[in-house]
Amino acid sequence: MKTGYLKAFAATMCLCLSAGTVHAAQKALLIGAGVYPYLEPDAQLSGPANDVRQMADFLKGDWGFASSDVRILVEEGAAKNNILGSITGWLASETRPGDRVIIYYSGHGSQVPDRNGDEEDGLDETFVPTDYGRRGARAEDMLTDDEIASALSTLKGREVILIADSCHSGTVNRDVVPDLVSKGLDAKARYLPFSGVSRSLPVVRDEEPLARETNVHLTLSAALPHQLAWETNGSGIFTQNLIRGLRTREADLNGNGRVTTAELLNYLRPRTEQWCQRVEDCRDLQFTPNMSPRNEAFILQPASAEGPVQTVTGNTADDVSDVLPEQSSQEIKVSILPGSVHQIGDEVQFQLTSAVDGYLTLFDLTVEDDLVLLFPTDEDRSAGKTGRIRANSALTVPDPSYGFSFEAEAPAGKGKLLAIVTEDPVDLENLLAANGEFEPIGDKIDFMKELSGRLNKVWTADNANRSARWAAGYQDYEIRQ
């Protein structure tokens, strides 16, 4: 049987960093809530003011923001009315539909009882402004997601990016928020428990709370629902890695000169999770950055004539890998037999080895830039081949039981294979079943966006939320005349 031949896939949201001439207006509101004059000493944070300074330096130095484009609210300036007024006043008056707005918050997050019945779990997510506590522990003095959504409604038509280096973990109370300073560790959780909230068991949620309440283009947050965000050495760990990944382009995982949101998410998560594994008090709840939406493909760059936020709409292998970058590729070995260079008409097999037990999905991104599902196909399912792959045990496609072979076909050129192994049983069944006939997938970028969104979902089957475990690797090939 013939396929177009090898090449891979990718899906997510795009974040491109090349500086250029700024055409559309762009404004940034940067909020650092670290000094709380009405709260006890152990509630104080050393990092938010530093985070805001670093973010301002990045926006002005790397993304071309003018000083007048950036408003900073820190310490007493990060009071509730100042924050809301800066959104509904300054941002609303200084921008117009089509402009880009970045709102960045660094500080404590919390949860309080829902006041209008719109929350399934009965809780509103909040930011904690620095004037909280002046009248005691009153929920109405926090800044709720409903209030943020109402303020953002004044920015209708703007392309809003909301970044939060905080958390909203309703599974913890003040007694269990770690005091690592007393243990000789310079690390602190960015969560302020509210005395009116109690819960014996966590409500597990596969969505970003602030994104659910607010109509924004992109939400980036330091931690999944019911996790803690952390700071160390006077800066938020999420913010440190976010700025580093963008400024140095370490987050450009496929090396094509632009950073996509999929690449950024897959750059951030291993770094925060690895830090968390070194800190005993972090391990129970984990520390996993989140993004919403996860099934889009935005190109984020200095605002241009084409618009401040663009989407991946191309048709090349680079576009695909911008949406679905390599992830833990060392855990997958993809071999093309008898080699990666073939003549038209040569028979080929693909041999795959995984470091972990899981489920294999194999795609061909062909010489003609088509995307074809190679495994598991309809025929594989009919033959009882579910895609299960055992650790360190080679799986060959097609094997002798197929009764046919794959053949390298014209035109000549270069392509890629994409192999994905999901260690967790991520639900890809209906997505793959709809494309299992060895035919090019109709809209491969939309397909990849959906696939990437499912792979990057919140895994809720364990006691603590975390990212789903999967690996993806690409393998180049060439077909010659």
CSV table of N, CA and C in Angstrom, one decimal, residues 26-31 55-57 59-60 64-73 102:
chain,number,residue,atom,x,y,z
A,26,GLN,N,-0.2,49.3,21.1
A,26,GLN,CA,0.0,48.3,22.1
A,26,GLN,C,0.2,48.9,23.5
A,27,LYS,N,-0.5,48.4,24.5
A,27,LYS,CA,-0.3,48.9,25.8
A,27,LYS,C,-0.2,47.7,26.8
A,28,ALA,N,0.5,48.0,27.9
A,28,ALA,CA,0.7,46.9,28.9
A,28,ALA,C,0.5,47.5,30.2
A,29,LEU,N,-0.4,46.8,31.0
A,29,LEU,CA,-0.6,47.1,32.4
A,29,LEU,C,0.1,46.0,33.2
A,30,LEU,N,1.1,46.4,34.0
A,30,LEU,CA,1.9,45.5,34.8
A,30,LEU,C,1.7,45.7,36.3
A,31,ILE,N,1.2,44.7,37.0
A,31,ILE,CA,0.7,44.8,38.3
A,31,ILE,C,1.6,43.9,39.2
A,55,MET,N,9.5,42.4,33.5
A,55,MET,CA,8.6,42.3,32.4
A,55,MET,C,8.6,43.6,31.6
A,56,ALA,N,8.7,44.8,32.3
A,56,ALA,CA,8.7,46.1,31.6
A,56,ALA,C,10.0,46.2,30.8
A,57,ASP,N,11.1,45.7,31.3
A,57,ASP,CA,12.4,45.7,30.5
A,57,ASP,C,12.3,44.9,29.3
A,59,LEU,N,9.4,44.0,27.6
A,59,LEU,CA,8.5,44.6,26.6
A,59,LEU,C,9.1,45.8,25.9
A,60,LYS,N,9.8,46.6,26.7
A,60,LYS,CA,10.5,47.8,26.1
A,60,LYS,C,11.7,47.5,25.3
A,64,GLY,N,9.6,46.3,21.7
A,64,GLY,CA,9.4,47.7,21.1
A,64,GLY,C,8.3,48.5,21.8
A,65,PHE,N,7.9,48.2,23.0
A,65,PHE,CA,7.0,49.1,23.7
A,65,PHE,C,7.7,50.4,24.1
A,66,ALA,N,7.0,51.5,23.9
A,66,ALA,CA,7.5,52.8,24.4
A,66,ALA,C,7.2,52.9,25.9
A,67,SER,N,8.0,53.7,26.6
A,67,SER,CA,7.7,53.9,28.1
A,67,SER,C,6.3,54.3,28.3
A,68,SER,N,5.8,55.1,27.4
A,68,SER,CA,4.4,55.6,27.6
A,68,SER,C,3.3,54.5,27.3
A,69,ASP,N,3.8,53.4,26.8
A,69,ASP,CA,2.9,52.3,26.5
A,69,ASP,C,2.7,51.4,27.7
A,70,VAL,N,3.5,51.6,28.7
A,70,VAL,CA,3.6,50.7,29.9
A,70,VAL,C,3.2,51.4,31.1
A,71,ARG,N,2.2,50.9,31.8
A,71,ARG,CA,1.8,51.4,33.2
A,71,ARG,C,2.1,50.4,34.2
A,72,ILE,N,2.8,50.8,35.3
A,72,ILE,CA,3.3,49.9,36.3
A,72,ILE,C,2.5,50.2,37.6
A,73,LEU,N,1.9,49.2,38.2
A,73,LEU,CA,1.3,49.4,39.5
A,73,LEU,C,2.0,48.4,40.5
A,102,ILE,N,-1.7,43.9,26.9
A,102,ILE,CA,-1.1,42.9,27.8
A,102,ILE,C,-1.4,43.3,29.2
